[in-house]
GROMACS .gro file of N, CA and C in nm:
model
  396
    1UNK      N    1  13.705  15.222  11.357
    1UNK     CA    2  13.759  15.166  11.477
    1UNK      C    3  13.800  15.278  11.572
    2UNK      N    4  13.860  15.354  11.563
    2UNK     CA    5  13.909  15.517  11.594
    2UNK      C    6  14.002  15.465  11.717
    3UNK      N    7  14.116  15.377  11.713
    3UNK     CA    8  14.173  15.364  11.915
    3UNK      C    9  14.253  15.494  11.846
    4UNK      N   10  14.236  15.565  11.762
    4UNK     CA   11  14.331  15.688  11.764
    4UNK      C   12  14.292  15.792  11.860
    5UNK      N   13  14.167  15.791  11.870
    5UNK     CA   14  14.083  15.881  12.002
    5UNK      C   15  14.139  15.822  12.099
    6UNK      N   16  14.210  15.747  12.147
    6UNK     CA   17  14.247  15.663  12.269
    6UNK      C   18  14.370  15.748  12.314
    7UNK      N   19  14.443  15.719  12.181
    7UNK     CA   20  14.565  15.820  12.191
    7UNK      C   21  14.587  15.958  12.206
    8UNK      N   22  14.483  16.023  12.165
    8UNK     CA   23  14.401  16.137  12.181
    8UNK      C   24  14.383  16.210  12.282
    9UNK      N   25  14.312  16.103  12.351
    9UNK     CA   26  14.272  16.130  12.485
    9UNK      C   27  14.382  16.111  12.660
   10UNK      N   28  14.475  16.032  12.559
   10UNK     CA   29  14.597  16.015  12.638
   10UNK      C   30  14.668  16.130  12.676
   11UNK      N   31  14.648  16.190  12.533
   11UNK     CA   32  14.749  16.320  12.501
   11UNK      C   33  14.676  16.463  12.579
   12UNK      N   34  14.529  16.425  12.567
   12UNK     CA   35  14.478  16.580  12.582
   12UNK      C   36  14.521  16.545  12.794
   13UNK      N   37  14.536  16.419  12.851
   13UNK     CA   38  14.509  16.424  13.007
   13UNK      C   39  14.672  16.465  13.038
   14UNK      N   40  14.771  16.503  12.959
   14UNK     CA   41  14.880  16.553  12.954
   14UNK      C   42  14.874  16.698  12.899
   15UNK      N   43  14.966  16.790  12.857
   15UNK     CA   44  15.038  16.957  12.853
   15UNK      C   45  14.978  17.001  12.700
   16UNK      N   46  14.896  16.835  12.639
   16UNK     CA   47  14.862  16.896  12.491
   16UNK      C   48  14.739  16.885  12.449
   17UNK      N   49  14.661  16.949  12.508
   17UNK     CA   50  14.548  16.953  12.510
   17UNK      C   51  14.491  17.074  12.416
   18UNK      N   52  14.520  17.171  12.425
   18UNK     CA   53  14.529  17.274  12.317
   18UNK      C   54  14.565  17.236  12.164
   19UNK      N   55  14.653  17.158  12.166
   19UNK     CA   56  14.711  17.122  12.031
   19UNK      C   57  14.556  17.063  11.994
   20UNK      N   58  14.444  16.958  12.005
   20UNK     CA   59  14.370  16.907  12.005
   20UNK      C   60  14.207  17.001  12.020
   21UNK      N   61  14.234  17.108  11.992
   21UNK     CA   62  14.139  17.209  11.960
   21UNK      C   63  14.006  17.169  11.822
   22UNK      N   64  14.061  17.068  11.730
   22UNK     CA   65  13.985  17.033  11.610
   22UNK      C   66  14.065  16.889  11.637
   23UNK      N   67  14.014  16.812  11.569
   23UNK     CA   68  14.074  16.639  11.517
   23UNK      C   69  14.141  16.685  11.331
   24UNK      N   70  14.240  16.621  11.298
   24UNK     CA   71  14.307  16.641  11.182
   24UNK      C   72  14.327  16.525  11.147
   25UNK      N   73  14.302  16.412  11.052
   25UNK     CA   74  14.358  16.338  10.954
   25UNK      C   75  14.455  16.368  10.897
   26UNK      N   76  14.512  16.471  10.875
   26UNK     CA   77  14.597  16.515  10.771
   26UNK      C   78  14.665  16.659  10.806
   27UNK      N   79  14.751  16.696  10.764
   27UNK     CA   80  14.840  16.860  10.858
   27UNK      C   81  14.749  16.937  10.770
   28UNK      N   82  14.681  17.040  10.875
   28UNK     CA   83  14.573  17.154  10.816
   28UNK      C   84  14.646  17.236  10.784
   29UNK      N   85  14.614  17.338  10.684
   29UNK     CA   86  14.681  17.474  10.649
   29UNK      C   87  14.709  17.592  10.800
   30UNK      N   88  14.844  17.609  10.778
   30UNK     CA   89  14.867  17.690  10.918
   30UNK      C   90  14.764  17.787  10.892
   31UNK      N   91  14.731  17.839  10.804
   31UNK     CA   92  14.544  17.949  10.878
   31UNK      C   93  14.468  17.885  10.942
   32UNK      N   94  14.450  17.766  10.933
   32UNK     CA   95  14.346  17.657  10.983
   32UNK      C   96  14.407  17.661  11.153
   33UNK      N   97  14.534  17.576  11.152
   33UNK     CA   98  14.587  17.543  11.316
   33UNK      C   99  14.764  17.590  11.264
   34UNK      N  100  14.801  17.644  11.316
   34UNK     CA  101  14.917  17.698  11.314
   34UNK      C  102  15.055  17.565  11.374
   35UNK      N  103  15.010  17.503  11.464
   35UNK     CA  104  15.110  17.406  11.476
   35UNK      C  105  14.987  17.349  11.590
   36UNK      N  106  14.941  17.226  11.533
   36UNK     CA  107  14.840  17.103  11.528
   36UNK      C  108  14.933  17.001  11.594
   37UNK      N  109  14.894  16.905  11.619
   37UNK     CA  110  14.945  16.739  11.645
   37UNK      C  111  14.820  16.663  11.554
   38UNK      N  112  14.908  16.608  11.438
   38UNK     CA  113  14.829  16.487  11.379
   38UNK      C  114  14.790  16.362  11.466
   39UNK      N  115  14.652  16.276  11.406
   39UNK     CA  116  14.682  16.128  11.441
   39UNK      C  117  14.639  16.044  11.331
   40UNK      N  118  14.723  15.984  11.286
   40UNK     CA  119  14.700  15.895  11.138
   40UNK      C  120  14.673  15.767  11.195
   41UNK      N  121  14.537  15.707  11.194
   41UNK     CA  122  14.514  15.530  11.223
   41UNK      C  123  14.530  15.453  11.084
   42UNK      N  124  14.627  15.319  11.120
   42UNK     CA  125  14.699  15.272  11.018
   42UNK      C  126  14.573  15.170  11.048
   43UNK      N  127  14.600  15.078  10.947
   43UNK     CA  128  14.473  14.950  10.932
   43UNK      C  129  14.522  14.840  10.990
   44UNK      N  130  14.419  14.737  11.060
   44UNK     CA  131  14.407  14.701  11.177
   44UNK      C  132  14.492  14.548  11.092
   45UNK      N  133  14.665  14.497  11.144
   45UNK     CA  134  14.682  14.361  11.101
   45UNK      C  135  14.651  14.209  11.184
   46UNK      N  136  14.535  14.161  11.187
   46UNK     CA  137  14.519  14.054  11.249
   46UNK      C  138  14.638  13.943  11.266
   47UNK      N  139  14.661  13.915  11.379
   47UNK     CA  140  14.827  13.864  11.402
   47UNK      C  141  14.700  13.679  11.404
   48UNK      N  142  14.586  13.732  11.532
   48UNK     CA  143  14.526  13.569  11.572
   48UNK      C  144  14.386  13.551  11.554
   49UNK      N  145  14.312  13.488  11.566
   49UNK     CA  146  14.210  13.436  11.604
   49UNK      C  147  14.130  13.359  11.721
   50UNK      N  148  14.084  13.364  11.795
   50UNK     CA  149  14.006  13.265  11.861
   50UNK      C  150  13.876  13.279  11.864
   51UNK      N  151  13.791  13.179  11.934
   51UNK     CA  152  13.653  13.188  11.969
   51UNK      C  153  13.613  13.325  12.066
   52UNK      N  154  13.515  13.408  11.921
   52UNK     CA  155  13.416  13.562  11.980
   52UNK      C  156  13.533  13.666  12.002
   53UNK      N  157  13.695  13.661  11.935
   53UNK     CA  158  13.825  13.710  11.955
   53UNK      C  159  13.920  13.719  11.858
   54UNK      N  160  13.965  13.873  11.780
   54UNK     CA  161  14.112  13.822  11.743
   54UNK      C  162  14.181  13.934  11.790
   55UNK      N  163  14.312  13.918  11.777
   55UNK     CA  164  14.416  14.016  11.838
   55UNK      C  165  14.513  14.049  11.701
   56UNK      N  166  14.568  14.153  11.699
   56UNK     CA  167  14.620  14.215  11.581
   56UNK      C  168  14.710  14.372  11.634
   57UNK      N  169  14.745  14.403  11.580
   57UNK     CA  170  14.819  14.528  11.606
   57UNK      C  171  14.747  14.641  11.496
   58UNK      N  172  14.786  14.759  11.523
   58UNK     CA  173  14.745  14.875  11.462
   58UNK      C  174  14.862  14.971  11.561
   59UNK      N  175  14.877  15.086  11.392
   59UNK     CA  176  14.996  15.163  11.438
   59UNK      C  177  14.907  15.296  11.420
   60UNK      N  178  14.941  15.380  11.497
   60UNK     CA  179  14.860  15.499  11.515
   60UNK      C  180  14.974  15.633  11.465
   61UNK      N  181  14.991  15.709  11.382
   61UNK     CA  182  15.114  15.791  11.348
   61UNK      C  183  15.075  15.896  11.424
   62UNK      N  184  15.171  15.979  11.506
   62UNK     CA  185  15.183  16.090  11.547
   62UNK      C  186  15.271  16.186  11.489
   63UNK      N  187  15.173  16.310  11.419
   63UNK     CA  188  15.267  16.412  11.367
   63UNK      C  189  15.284  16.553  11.456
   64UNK      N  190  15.385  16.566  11.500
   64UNK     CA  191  15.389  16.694  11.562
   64UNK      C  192  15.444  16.829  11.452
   65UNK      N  193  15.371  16.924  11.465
   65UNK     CA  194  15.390  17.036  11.340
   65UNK      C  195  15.408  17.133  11.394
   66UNK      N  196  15.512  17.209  11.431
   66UNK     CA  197  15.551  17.323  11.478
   66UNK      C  198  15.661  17.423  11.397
   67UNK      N  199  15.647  17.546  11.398
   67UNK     CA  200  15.702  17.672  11.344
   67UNK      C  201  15.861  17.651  11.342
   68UNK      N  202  15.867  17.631  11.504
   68UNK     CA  203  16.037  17.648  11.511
   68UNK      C  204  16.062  17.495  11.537
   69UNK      N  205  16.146  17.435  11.483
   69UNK     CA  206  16.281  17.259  11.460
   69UNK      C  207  16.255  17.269  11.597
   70UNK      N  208  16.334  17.329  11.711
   70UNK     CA  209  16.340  17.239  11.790
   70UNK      C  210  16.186  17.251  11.898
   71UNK      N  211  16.160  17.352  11.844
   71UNK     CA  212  15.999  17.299  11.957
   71UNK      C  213  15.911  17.201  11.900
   72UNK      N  214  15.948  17.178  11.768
   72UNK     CA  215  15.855  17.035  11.748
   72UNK      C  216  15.944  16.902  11.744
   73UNK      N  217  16.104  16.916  11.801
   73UNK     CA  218  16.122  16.812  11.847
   73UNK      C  219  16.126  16.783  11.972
   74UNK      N  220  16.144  16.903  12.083
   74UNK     CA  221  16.110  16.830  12.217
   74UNK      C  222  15.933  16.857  12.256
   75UNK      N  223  15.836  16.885  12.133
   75UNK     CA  224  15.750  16.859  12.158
   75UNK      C  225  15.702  16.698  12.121
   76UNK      N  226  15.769  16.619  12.020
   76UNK     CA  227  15.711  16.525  11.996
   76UNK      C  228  15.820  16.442  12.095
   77UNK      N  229  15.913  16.447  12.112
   77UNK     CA  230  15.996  16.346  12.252
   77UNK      C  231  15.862  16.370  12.394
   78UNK      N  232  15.846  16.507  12.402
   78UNK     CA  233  15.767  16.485  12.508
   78UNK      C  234  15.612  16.399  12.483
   79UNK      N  235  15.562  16.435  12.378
   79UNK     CA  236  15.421  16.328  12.336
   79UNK      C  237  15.477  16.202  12.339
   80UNK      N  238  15.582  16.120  12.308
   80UNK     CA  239  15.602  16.054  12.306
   80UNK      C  240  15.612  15.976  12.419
   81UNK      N  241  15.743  16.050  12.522
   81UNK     CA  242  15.729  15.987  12.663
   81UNK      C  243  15.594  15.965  12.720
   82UNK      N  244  15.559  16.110  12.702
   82UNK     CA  245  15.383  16.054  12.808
   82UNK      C  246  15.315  15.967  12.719
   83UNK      N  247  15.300  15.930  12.603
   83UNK     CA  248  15.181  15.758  12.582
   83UNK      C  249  15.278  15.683  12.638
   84UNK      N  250  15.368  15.702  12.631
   84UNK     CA  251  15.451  15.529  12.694
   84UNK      C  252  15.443  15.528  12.852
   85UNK      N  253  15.482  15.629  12.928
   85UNK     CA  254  15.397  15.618  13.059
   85UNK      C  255  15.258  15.640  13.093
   86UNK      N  256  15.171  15.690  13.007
   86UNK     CA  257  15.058  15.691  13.064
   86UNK      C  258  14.980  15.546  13.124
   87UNK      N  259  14.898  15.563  13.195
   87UNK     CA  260  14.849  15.458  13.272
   87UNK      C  261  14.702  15.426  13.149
   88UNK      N  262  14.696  15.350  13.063
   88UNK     CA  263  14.651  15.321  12.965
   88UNK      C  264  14.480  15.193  13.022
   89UNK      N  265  14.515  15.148  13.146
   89UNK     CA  266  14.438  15.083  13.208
   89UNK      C  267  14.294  15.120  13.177
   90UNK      N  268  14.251  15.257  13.256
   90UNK     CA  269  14.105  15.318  13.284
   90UNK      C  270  14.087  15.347  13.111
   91UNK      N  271  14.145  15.356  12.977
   91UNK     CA  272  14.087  15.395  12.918
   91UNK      C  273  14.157  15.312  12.778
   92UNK      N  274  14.147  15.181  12.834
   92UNK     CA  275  14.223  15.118  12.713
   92UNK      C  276  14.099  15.034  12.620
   93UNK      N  277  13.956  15.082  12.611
   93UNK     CA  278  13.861  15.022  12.580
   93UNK      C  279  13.790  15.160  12.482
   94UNK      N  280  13.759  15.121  12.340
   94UNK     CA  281  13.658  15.171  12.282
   94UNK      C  282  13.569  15.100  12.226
   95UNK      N  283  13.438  15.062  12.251
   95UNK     CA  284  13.349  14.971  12.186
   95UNK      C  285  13.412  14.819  12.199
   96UNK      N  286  13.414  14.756  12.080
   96UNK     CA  287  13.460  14.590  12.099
   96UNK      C  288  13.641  14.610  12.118
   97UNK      N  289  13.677  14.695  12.071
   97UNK     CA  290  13.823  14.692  12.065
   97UNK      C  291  13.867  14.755  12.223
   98UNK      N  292  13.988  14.642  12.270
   98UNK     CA  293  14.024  14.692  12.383
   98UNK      C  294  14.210  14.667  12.392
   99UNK      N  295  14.322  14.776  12.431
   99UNK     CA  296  14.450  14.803  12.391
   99UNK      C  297  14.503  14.661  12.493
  100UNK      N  298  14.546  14.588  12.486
  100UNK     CA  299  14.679  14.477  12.582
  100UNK      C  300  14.775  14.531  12.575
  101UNK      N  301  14.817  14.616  12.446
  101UNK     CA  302  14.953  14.639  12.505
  101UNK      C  303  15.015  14.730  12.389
  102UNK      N  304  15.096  14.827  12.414
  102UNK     CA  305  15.124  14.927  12.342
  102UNK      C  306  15.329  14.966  12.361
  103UNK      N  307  15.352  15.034  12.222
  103UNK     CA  308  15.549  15.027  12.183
  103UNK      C  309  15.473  15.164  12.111
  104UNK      N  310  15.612  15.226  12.124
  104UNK     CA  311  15.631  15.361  12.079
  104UNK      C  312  15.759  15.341  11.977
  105UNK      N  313  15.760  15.402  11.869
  105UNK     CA  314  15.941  15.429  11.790
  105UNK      C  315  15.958  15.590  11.879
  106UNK      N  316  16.082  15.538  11.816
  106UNK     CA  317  16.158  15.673  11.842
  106UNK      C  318  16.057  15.839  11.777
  107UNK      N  319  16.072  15.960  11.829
  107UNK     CA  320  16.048  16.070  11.748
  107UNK      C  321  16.180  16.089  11.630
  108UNK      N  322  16.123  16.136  11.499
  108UNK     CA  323  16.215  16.169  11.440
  108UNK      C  324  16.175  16.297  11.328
  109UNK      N  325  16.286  16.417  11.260
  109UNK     CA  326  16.222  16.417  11.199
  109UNK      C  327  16.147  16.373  11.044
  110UNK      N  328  16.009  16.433  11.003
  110UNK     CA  329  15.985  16.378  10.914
  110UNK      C  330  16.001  16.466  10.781
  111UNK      N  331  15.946  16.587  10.751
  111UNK     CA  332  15.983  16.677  10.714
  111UNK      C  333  15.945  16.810  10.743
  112UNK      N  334  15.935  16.926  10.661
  112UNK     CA  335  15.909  17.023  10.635
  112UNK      C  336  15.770  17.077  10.551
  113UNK      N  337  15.667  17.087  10.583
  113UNK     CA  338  15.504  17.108  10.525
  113UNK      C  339  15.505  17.196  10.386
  114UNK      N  340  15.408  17.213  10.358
  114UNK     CA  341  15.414  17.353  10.226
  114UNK      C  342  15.400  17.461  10.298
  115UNK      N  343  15.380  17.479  10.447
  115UNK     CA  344  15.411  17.612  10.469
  115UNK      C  345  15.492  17.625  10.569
  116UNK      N  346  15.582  17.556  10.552
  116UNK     CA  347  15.698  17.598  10.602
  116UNK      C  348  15.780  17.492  10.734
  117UNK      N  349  15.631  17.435  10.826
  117UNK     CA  350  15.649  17.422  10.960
  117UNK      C  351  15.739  17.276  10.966
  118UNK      N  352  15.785  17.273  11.077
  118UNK     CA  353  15.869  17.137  11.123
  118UNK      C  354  15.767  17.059  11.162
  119UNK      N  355  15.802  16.903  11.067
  119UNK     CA  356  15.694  16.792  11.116
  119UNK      C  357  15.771  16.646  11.206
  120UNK      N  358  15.760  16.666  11.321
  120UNK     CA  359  15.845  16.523  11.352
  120UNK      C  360  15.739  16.443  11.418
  121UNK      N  361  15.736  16.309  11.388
  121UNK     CA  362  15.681  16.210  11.403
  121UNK      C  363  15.756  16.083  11.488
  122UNK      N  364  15.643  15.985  11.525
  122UNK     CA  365  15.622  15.857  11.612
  122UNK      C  366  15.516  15.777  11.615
  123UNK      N  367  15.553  15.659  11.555
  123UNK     CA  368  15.452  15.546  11.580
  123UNK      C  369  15.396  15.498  11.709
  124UNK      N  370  15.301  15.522  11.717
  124UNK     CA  371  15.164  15.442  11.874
  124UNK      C  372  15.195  15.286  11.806
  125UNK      N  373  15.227  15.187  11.852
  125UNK     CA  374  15.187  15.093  11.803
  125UNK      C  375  15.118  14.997  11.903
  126UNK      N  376  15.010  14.967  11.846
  126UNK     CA  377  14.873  14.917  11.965
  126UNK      C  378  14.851  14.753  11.903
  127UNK      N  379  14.859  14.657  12.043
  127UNK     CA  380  14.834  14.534  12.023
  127UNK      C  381  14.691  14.544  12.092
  128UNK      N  382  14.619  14.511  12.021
  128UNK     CA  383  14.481  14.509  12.057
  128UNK      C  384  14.403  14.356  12.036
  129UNK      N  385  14.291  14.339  12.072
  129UNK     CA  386  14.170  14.237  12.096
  129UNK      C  387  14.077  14.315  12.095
  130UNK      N  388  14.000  14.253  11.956
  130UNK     CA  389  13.894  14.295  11.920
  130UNK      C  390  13.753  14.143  11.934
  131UNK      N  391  13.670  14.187  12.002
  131UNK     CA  392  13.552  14.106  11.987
  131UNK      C  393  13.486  14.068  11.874
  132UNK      N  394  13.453  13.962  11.851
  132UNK     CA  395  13.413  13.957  11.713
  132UNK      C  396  13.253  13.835  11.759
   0.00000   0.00000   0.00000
């Protein structure tokens, strides 16, 4: 399904575009990316149904991974603010799946990696309609 590229792409038309140098499933070894932004796509819960239509939510995790505590917490407050203002309109469509409407949680942190770095996180949470 990937609307995590959605979020992605939200992020790279904002200050974090660099962070987004490779795509990560999972926090790479700091030799790999030294302080990355994760995007974890959670599985898609069908809330409805209708005719050639259902609508469901999907939560998209954002991990921000940085060296020093507080730059990966006003880095993930700032990822955070910009999906909730971004203008989601021009690019709320991938294939059959298209976003209606999107909630953010709070940033918080989550922990500390095996090598060392600060991980704080935030849920994308995406109400979507998917064509069927």
């Amino acid at each position: 399904m990937q609307l995590s590229s959605l979020v992605a792409k939200a992020l790279m038309a904002g200050d974090f575009a660099s962070c987004f140098a490779s795509c990560f499933a999972s926090i790479p070894s700091a030799d790999v990316e030294p302080e990355p932004i994760v995007l974890r796509e959670g599985k898609f819960e069908r809330v409805s149904r209708t005719d050639g239509e259902e609508r469901g939510t999907v939560a998209v995790a954002v991990l921000v991974v940085r060296e020093v505590a507080a730059t990966a917490e006003a880095d993930a407050q700032a990822c955070e603010k910009w999906v909730r203002a971004y203008g989601w309109e021009p690019v709320a469509e991938n294939g059959s799946w298209r976003i209606v409407g999107l909630d953010t949680t709070a940033p918080a942190f989550k922990e500390r990696d095996g090598s060392g770095r600060f991980v704080w996180a935030f849920d994308v949470l995406l109400t979507v309609v998917r064509s069927i």
